[in-house]
């Protein structure tokens, strides 16, 4: 189990980050880009097999995070943990995710 919690640059100068780590279970990948003048966060993540992650993602509301056109909480195996102080939290099973989070 691991935590994914991207932090956005409050100055707005950093608009893209990419990182990967070779864990004992496989590659963990986290990559985000600000889009639309900071209105949305595009977030790609890979959770290796036999693993799960807690995702804490900046989001305007509980339903602002989507995988394709589906609310993330509606994706098989994903569990919504809550939304507080502009952050939506989820438990993610292994897999690759291409997420969009509306920030405002």
Short mmCIF file of C-alpha atoms in Angstrom, two decimals:
data_model
loop_
_atom_site.label_atom_id
_atom_site.label_comp_id
_atom_site.label_asym_id
_atom_site.label_seq_id
_atom_site.Cartn_x
_atom_site.Cartn_y
_atom_site.Cartn_z
CA UNK A 1 0.00 0.00 0.00
CA UNK A 2 1.30 3.49 -0.83
CA UNK A 3 0.12 7.11 -0.94
CA UNK A 4 -0.31 9.22 -4.08
CA UNK A 5 -0.70 12.88 -3.17
CA UNK A 6 0.36 15.37 -5.85
CA UNK A 7 1.07 18.87 -4.58
CA UNK A 8 0.44 21.75 -6.95
CA UNK A 9 2.85 24.68 -7.07
CA UNK A 10 1.07 27.64 -5.44
CA UNK A 11 3.04 30.06 -7.64
CA UNK A 12 1.77 28.34 -10.80
CA UNK A 13 5.26 28.09 -12.32
CA UNK A 14 5.44 24.29 -12.20
CA UNK A 15 2.67 22.98 -14.44
CA UNK A 16 3.86 19.43 -15.08
CA UNK A 17 5.54 16.69 -13.00
CA UNK A 18 6.44 13.10 -13.84
CA UNK A 19 7.96 10.46 -11.54
CA UNK A 20 8.34 6.68 -11.40
CA UNK A 21 9.60 4.19 -8.84
CA UNK A 22 10.45 0.50 -9.26
CA UNK A 23 8.80 -1.14 -6.25
CA UNK A 24 9.11 -4.85 -5.36
CA UNK A 25 5.68 -5.31 -7.03
CA UNK A 26 6.43 -3.36 -10.20
CA UNK A 27 6.51 0.21 -11.46
CA UNK A 28 4.65 2.97 -9.64
CA UNK A 29 4.09 5.93 -11.97
CA UNK A 30 2.68 9.37 -11.20
CA UNK A 31 2.41 12.15 -13.76
CA UNK A 32 0.32 15.32 -13.69
CA UNK A 33 -0.24 18.39 -15.86
CA UNK A 34 -2.28 21.52 -15.19
CA UNK A 35 -4.70 22.23 -18.02
CA UNK A 36 -6.98 25.09 -18.99
CA UNK A 37 -5.16 27.83 -17.13
CA UNK A 38 -5.22 25.81 -13.93
CA UNK A 39 -8.90 24.85 -14.13
CA UNK A 40 -8.18 21.12 -14.35
CA UNK A 41 -5.53 18.63 -13.31
CA UNK A 42 -4.74 15.78 -15.72
CA UNK A 43 -3.30 12.90 -13.70
CA UNK A 44 -1.92 9.58 -14.96
CA UNK A 45 -1.06 6.95 -12.40
CA UNK A 46 -0.01 3.33 -12.43
CA UNK A 47 -0.56 1.04 -9.42
CA UNK A 48 1.37 -2.25 -9.79
CA UNK A 49 -0.21 -5.70 -9.52
CA UNK A 50 -0.96 -7.00 -6.02
CA UNK A 51 -0.84 -3.44 -4.68
CA UNK A 52 -3.24 -0.69 -3.77
CA UNK A 53 -2.85 3.02 -3.26
CA UNK A 54 -4.56 5.80 -1.39
CA UNK A 55 -5.02 8.75 -3.73
CA UNK A 56 -5.47 12.26 -2.33
CA UNK A 57 -6.15 14.54 -5.29
CA UNK A 58 -6.99 18.27 -5.38
CA UNK A 59 -10.61 18.57 -6.55
CA UNK A 60 -13.38 21.18 -6.50
CA UNK A 61 -15.95 18.66 -5.25
CA UNK A 62 -16.51 14.99 -4.50
CA UNK A 63 -17.67 14.30 -8.07
CA UNK A 64 -15.01 16.42 -9.83
CA UNK A 65 -12.58 13.50 -10.43
CA UNK A 66 -13.23 11.37 -13.52
CA UNK A 67 -11.68 8.40 -15.31
CA UNK A 68 -12.62 9.10 -18.93
CA UNK A 69 -16.26 10.25 -18.54
CA UNK A 70 -16.98 8.14 -15.47
CA UNK A 71 -16.78 9.53 -11.94
CA UNK A 72 -13.77 7.82 -10.34
CA UNK A 73 -15.92 6.50 -7.49
CA UNK A 74 -17.92 4.53 -10.11
CA UNK A 75 -14.90 2.65 -11.48
CA UNK A 76 -14.76 -1.06 -10.52
CA UNK A 77 -12.71 -1.64 -7.39
CA UNK A 78 -12.22 2.06 -6.57
CA UNK A 79 -13.49 3.17 -3.19
CA UNK A 80 -14.32 6.82 -2.45
CA UNK A 81 -13.01 7.78 1.01
CA UNK A 82 -14.26 11.37 1.20
CA UNK A 83 -13.78 15.00 0.20
CA UNK A 84 -12.52 17.69 2.57
CA UNK A 85 -10.68 20.99 2.23
CA UNK A 86 -10.45 20.74 -1.57
CA UNK A 87 -9.06 17.20 -1.64
CA UNK A 88 -10.86 14.03 -2.80
CA UNK A 89 -9.57 10.74 -1.38
CA UNK A 90 -9.87 7.28 -2.93
CA UNK A 91 -8.53 3.76 -2.51
CA UNK A 92 -7.22 2.49 -5.87
CA UNK A 93 -6.63 -1.16 -6.78
CA UNK A 94 -3.85 -2.13 -9.17
CA UNK A 95 -4.17 -0.73 -12.68
CA UNK A 96 -3.51 2.30 -14.85
CA UNK A 97 -5.67 5.40 -14.51
CA UNK A 98 -6.03 8.50 -16.68
CA UNK A 99 -7.84 11.02 -14.46
CA UNK A 100 -9.16 14.53 -14.84
CA UNK A 101 -9.86 16.57 -11.74
CA UNK A 102 -11.83 19.81 -12.00
CA UNK A 103 -10.15 22.30 -9.66
CA UNK A 104 -12.74 25.10 -9.71
#
